[in-house]
Coordinates of C-alpha atoms and ligand atoms in Angstrom, one line a residue:
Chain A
X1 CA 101.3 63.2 33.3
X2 CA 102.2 60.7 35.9
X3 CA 100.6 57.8 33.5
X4 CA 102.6 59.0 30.7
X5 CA 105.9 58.9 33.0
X6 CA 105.3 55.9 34.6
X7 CA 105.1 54.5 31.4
X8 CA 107.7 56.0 29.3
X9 CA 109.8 57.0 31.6
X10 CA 110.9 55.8 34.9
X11 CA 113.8 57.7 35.5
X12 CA 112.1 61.0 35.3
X13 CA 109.3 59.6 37.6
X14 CA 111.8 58.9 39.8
X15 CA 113.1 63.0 39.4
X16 CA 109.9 64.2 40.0
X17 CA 109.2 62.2 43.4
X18 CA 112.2 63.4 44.7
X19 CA 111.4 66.8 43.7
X20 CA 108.1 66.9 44.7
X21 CA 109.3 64.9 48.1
X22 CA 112.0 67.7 48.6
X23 CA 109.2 70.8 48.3
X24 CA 106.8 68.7 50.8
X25 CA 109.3 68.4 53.7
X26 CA 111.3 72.0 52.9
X27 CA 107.6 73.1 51.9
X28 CA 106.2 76.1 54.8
X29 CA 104.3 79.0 55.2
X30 CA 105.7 82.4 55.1
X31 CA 106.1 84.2 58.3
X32 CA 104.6 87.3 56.9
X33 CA 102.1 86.4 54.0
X34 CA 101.3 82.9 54.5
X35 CA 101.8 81.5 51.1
X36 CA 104.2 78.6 50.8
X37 CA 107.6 79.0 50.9
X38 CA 110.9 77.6 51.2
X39 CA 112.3 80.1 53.8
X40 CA 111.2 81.7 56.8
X41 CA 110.0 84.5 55.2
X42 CA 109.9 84.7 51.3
X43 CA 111.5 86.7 48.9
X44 CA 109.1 89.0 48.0
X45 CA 108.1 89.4 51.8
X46 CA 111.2 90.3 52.0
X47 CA 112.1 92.8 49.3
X48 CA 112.6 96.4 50.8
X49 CA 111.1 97.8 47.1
X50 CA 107.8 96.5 48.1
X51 CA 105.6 99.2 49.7
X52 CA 104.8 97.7 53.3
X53 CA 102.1 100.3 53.9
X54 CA 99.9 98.2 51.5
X55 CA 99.1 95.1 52.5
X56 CA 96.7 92.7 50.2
X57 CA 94.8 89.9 51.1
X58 CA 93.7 87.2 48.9
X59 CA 92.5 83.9 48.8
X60 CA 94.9 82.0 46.8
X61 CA 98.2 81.9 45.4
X62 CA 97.3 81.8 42.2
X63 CA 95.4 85.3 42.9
X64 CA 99.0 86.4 44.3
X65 CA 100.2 85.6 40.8
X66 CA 97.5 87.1 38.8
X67 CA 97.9 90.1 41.0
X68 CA 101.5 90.2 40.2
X69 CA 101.0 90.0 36.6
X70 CA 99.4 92.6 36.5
X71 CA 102.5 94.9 37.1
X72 CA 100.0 97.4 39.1
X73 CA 100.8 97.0 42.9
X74 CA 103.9 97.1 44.3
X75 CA 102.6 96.4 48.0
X76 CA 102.8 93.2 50.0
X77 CA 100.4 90.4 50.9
X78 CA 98.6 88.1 52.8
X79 CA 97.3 84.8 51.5
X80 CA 94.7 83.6 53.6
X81 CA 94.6 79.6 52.1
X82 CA 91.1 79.7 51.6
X83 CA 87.9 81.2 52.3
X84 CA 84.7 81.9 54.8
X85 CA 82.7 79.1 53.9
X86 CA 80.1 78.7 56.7
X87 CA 78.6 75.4 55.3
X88 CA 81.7 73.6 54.6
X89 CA 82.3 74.6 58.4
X90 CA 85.4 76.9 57.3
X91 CA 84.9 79.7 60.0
X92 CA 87.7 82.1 61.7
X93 CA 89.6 79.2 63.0
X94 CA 89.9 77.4 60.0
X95 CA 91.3 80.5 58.6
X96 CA 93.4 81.8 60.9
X97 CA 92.3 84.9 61.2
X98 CA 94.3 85.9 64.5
X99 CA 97.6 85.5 61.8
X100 CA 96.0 88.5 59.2
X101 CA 95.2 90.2 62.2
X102 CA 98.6 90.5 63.9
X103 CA 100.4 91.3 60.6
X104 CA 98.0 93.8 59.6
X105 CA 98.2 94.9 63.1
X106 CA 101.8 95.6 62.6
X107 CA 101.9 99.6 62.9
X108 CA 103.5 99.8 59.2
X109 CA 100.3 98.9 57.4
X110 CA 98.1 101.7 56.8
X111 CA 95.8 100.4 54.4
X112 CA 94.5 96.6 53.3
X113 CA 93.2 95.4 50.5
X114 CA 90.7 92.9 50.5
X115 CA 91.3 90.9 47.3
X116 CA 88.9 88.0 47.7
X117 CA 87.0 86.6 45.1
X118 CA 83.6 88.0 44.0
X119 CA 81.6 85.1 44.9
X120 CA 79.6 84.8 47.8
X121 CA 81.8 83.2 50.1
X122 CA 84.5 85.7 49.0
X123 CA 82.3 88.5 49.6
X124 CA 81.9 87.1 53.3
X125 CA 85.2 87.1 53.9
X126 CA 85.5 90.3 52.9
X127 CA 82.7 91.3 55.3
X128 CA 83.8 89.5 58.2
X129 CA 87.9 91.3 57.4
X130 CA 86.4 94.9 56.9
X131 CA 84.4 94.4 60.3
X132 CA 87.5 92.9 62.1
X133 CA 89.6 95.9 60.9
X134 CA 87.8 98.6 61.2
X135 CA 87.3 97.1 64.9
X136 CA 91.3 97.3 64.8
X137 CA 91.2 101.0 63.3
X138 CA 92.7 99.7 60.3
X139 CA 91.8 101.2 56.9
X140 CA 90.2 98.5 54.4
X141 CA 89.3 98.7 51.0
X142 CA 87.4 96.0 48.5
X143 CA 88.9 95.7 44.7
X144 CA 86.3 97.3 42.9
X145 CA 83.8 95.6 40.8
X146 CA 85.5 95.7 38.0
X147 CA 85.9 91.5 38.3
X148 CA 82.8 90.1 37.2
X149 CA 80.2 89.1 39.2
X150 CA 80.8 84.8 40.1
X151 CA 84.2 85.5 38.7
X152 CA 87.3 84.2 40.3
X153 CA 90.8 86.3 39.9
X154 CA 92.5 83.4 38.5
X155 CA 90.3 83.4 35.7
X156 CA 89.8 86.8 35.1
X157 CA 92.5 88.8 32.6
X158 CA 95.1 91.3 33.8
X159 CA 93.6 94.2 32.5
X160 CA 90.1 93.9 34.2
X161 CA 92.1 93.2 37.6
X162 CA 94.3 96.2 37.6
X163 CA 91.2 98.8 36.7
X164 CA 89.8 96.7 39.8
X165 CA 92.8 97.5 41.9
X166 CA 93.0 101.4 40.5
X167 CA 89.2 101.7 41.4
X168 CA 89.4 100.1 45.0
X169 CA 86.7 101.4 47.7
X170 CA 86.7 102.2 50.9
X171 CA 84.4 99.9 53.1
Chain T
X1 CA 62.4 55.7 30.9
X2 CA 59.3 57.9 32.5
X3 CA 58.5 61.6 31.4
X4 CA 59.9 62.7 35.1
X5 CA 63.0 62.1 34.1
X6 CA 63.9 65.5 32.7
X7 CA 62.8 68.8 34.1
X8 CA 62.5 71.9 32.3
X9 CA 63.0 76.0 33.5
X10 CA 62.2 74.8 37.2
X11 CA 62.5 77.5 39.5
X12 CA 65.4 77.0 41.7
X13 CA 68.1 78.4 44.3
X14 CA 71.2 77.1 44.9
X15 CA 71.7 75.7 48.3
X16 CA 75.6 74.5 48.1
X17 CA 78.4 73.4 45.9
X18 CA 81.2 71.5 46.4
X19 CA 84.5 70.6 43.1
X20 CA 83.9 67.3 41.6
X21 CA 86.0 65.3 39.9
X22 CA 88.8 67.9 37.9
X23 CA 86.2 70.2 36.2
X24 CA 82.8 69.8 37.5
X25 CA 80.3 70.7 40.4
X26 CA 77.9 68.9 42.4
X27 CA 75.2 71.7 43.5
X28 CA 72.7 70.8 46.0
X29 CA 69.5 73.0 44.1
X30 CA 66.5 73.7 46.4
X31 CA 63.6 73.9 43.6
X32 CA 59.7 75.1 43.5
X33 CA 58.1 71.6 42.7
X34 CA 61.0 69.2 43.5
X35 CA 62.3 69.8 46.8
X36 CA 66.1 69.8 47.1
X37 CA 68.1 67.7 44.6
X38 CA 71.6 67.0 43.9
X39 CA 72.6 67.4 40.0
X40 CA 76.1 67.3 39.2
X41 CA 76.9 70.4 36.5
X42 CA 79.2 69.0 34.3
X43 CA 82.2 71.0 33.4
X44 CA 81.2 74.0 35.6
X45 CA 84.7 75.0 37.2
X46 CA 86.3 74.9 33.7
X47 CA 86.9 78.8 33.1
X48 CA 85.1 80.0 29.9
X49 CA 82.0 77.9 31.1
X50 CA 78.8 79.7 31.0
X51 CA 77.7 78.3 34.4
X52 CA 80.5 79.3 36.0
X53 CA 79.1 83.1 37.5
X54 CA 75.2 81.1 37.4
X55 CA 75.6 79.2 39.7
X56 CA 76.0 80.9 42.6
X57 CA 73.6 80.6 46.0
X58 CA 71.0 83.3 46.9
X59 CA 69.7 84.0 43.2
X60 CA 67.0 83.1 41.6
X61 CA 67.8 80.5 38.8
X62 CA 65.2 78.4 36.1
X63 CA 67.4 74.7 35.9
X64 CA 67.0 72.1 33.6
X65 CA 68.2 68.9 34.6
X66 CA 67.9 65.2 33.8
X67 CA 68.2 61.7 35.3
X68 CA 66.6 59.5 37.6
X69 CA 68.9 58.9 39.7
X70 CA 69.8 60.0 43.1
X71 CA 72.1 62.5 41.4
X72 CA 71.2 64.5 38.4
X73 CA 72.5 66.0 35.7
X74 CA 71.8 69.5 35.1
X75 CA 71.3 70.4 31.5
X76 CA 70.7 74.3 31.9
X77 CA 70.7 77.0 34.6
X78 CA 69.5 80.5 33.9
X79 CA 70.0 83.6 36.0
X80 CA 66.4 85.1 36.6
X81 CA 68.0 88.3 38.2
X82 CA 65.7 90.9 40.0
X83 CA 67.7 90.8 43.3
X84 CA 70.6 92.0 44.3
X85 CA 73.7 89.9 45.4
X86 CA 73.1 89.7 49.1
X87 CA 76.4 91.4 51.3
X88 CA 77.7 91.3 54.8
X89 CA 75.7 90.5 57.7
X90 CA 72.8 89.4 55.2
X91 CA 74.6 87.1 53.1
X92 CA 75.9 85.2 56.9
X93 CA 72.1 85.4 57.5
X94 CA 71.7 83.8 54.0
X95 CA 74.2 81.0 54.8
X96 CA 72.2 80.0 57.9
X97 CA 68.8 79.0 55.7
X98 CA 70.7 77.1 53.5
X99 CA 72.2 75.2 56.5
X100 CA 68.5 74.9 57.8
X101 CA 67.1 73.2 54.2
X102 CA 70.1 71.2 53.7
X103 CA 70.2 69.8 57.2
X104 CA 66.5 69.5 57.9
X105 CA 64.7 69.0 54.7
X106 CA 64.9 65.3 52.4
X107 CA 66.1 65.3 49.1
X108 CA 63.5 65.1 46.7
X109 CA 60.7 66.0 49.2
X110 CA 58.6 68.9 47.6
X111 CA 57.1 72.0 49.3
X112 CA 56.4 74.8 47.2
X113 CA 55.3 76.7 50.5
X114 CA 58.5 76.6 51.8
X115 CA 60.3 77.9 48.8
X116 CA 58.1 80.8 48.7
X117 CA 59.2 81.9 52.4
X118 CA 62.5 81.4 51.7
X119 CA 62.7 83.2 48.0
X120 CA 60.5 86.1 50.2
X121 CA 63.3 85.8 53.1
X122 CA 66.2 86.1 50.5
X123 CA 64.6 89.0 49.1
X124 CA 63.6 90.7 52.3
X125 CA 67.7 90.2 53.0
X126 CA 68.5 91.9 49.9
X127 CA 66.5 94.6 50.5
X128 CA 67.4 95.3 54.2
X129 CA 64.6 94.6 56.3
X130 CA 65.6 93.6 60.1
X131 CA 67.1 90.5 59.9
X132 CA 65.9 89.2 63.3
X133 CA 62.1 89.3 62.3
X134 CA 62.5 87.3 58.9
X135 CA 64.7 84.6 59.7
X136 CA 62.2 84.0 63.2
X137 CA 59.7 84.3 60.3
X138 CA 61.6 81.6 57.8
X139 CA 61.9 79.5 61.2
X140 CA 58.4 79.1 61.7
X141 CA 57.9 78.4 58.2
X142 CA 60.4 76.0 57.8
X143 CA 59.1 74.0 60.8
X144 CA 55.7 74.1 59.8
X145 CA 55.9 73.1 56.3
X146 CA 58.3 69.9 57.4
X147 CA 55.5 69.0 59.2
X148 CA 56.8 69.3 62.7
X149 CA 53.1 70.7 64.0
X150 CA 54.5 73.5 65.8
X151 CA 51.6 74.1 68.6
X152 CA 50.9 77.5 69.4
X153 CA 47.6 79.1 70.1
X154 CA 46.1 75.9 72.0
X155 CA 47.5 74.3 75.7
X156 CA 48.8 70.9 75.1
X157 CA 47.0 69.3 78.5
X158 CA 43.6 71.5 78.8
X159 CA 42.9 72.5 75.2
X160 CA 41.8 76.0 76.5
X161 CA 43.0 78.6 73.7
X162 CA 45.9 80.7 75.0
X163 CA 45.5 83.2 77.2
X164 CA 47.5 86.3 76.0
X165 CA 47.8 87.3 80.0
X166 CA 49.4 83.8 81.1
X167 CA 52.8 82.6 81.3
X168 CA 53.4 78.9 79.6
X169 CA 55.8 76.1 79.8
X170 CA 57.0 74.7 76.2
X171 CA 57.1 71.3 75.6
X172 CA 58.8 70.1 73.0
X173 CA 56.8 67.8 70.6
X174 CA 53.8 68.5 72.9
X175 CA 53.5 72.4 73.5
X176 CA 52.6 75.5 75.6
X177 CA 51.1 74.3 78.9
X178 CA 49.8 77.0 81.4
X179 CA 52.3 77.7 84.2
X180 CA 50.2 76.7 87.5
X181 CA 48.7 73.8 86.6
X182 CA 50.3 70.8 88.2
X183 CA 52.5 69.9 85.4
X184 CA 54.6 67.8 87.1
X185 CA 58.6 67.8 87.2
X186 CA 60.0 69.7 83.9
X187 CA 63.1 69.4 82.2
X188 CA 65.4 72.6 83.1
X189 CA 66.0 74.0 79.2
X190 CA 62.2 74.0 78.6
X191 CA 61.4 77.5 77.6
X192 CA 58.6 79.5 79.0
X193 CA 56.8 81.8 77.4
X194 CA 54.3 84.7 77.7
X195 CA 50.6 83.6 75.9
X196 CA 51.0 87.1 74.2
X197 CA 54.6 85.8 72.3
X198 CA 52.8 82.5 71.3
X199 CA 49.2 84.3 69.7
X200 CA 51.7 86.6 68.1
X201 CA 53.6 83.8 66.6
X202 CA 50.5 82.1 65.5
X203 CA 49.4 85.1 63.8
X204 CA 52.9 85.4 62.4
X205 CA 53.2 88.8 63.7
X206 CA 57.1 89.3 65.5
X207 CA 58.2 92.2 65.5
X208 CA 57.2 93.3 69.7
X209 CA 60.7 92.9 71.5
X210 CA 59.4 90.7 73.9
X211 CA 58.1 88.2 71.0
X212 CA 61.2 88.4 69.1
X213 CA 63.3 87.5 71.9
X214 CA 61.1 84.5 73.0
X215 CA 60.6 83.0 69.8
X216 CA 63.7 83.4 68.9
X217 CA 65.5 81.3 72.1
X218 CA 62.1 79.2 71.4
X219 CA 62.6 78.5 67.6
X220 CA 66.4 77.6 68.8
X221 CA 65.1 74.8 71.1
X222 CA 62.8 73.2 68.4
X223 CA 65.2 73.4 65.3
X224 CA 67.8 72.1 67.9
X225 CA 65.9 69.2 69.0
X226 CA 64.7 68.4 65.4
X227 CA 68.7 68.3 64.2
X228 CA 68.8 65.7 66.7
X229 CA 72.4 66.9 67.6
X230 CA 73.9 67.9 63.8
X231 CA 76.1 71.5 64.8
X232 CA 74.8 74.1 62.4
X233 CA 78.3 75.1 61.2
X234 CA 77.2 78.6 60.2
X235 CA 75.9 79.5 63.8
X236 CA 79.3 78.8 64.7
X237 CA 81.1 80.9 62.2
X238 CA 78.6 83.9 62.9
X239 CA 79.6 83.3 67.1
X240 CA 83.1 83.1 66.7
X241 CA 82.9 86.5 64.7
X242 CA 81.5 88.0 67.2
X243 CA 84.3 86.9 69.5
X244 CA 87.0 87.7 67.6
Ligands
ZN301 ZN1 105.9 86.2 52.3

């Protein structure tokens, strides 16, 4: 796209580096959920219809979305940015985990979701979350494996995600 | 072109992955008869391909790839299946070997040894066994097989076998020397170590407490010295769970 603009079409070049350059410096993380944002604390964050007892954690915001598509959870989130990923040295810190931890630390959560991918370095994360709530008394359940195995929830169709989210375990 | 330059239903794990270019994957593969070898796997991350859920670490795989270059090009990966997907403490356990063969073994450097104690350590994961025994076990292997000459059932200075009733000093690159000889001045972090820990790791036999918790702090000190000062990233992860 940016060849074919550059070419054809300066002017909207031009739109689209402003645009982009707007959302970089007006571009932050939500208080509560951590995905980007252009407030303090985004929209859905901050819709009172949202069940704040559930609380959701995935890796992406593209899971968010997929998630959302799906029409089948009304509760809020947490994006955690990334994943466990011991060799690429993304540990705790790299995460951080002390963020999820206070939010789902909040008194009004009663029960999180860990939404990670089904890959092995999504399965560690979910490991190392159930371990740090249950540590926190916080209840945690895993999407069931309804996902395919090596699957990624941005990839995988709506239908398959909300039997996942009906069917979620208990860890 | 030689005949090496394409390899057929090798048995392999995979060791790492990382995104390259918009659609594809460079795996670092850890095979029977090749040693580890980077292939690229063309098209990998796009989402209808096939090699998409194959490629993932800790199972066992048969790859073809091609190429003679530093980087290959795989051609085929097939799931072999048999074990289950390895999950919490095990799969951080997992992790920390593939650390261990990416940072201490060369590319292209083959020891079919070696991948049989690690395809026996990632199934003794899967199935549960205690964790501390078989990676002190994989340790062992690892460092013999690399050729590092771990000494253990001989004294470095007299060449006396070991005594199981002594205590030793461990010298690193050298090995146990019998606490009481004159051995000179030592460096403070060399370990000592009962003669009964060091005939039981010989023998490959860890599971006495007192032999676990030697050769572990022992196996630390020799796979420490032989990173020569590379962090292992997923001891790091594993301590600061532990402190959060
Ligand atoms: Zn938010």
């Amino acid at each position: 796209m940016a060849y074919y603009l550059l070419q054809r079409d300066q002017r909207g070049a031009h739109r689209l580096a402003e645009s982009l350059e707007r959302a970089l410096s007006s571009l932050q993380h939500c208080e509560r959920c951590n995905t980007f944002t252009e407030e303090r604390i985004c929209q859905r964050c901050a819709n009172p219809q949202r069940d704040a007892r559930l609380l959701c954690v995935v890796e992406m915001p593209a899971d968010l979305a997929m998630i959302e598509q799906t029409l089948a959870y009304k509760g809020l989130y947490y994006v955690l940015m990334g994943r466990l990923s011991p060799l690429d040295g993304i540990g705790p810190r790299e995460l951080g985990l002390e963020k999820l931890l206070a939010r789902a630390t909040d008194g009004v959560v009663e029960e999180v979701i860990l939404a990670t991918n089904f890959t092995n370095e999504g399965e560690a994360t979910a490991h190392m979350l159930s371990e740090l709530l249950a540590a926190r008394g916080v209840r945690a359940s895993r999407l069931s494996r309804g996902v395919p195995v090596g699957g990624e929830l941005e990839h995988t169709d709506s239908g398959t995600i909300a039997q996942a989210l009906v069917e979620r375990r208990t860890l | 072109m030689s005949h090496k330059q394409r390899v057929d239903q090798q048995p392999s794990f995979v060791l790492h992955s990382h995104p390259w270019r918009e659609t594809s994957l460079i795996v670092e593969v850890f095979s029977r008869d090749y040693g580890r070898v980077a292939m690229v796997a063309k098209g990998a991350r796009r989402p209808m391909s096939a090699l998409r859920g194959v490629l993932m670490a800790f199972q066992p795989l048969l790859v073809d790839w091609s190429g003679g270059g530093e980087v290959k090009t795989l051609v085929r990966a097939e799931w072999q299946g048999g074990q289950p997907l390895l999950t919490g403490r095990a799969l951080l356990c997992g992790y920390y070997l593939n650390e261990l063969l990416v940072k201490l073994s060369a590319r292209e450097d083959p020891h079919p040894g070696l991948f049989e104690a690690y395809s026996e350590a990632l199934c003794q994961l899967a199935g549960g066994q205690s964790q501390g025994v078989l990676l002190r076990r994989f340790e062992l292997a690892l460092l013999r097989e690399l050729g590092y000459g771990v000494l253990l059932d001989h004294d470095a200075r007299s060449g006396e076998p070991v005594d199981p009733a002594r205590r030793y000093l461990y010298i690193i690159e050298e090995g146990p020397i019998a606490l009481g000889a004159d051995i000179g001045s030592v460096d403070p972090d060399c370990q000592i170590i009962s003669g009964q820990t060091l005939l039981d790791m010989a023998a490959g036999v860890l599971e006495r407490p007192e032999t676990l918790a030697q050769s572990k702090s022992l196996l630390r000190a020799l796979i420490n010295h032989y990173l020569g000062g590379q962090s292992l990233q997923s001891r790091r992860v594993f301590t600061e769970l532990q402190l959060l």
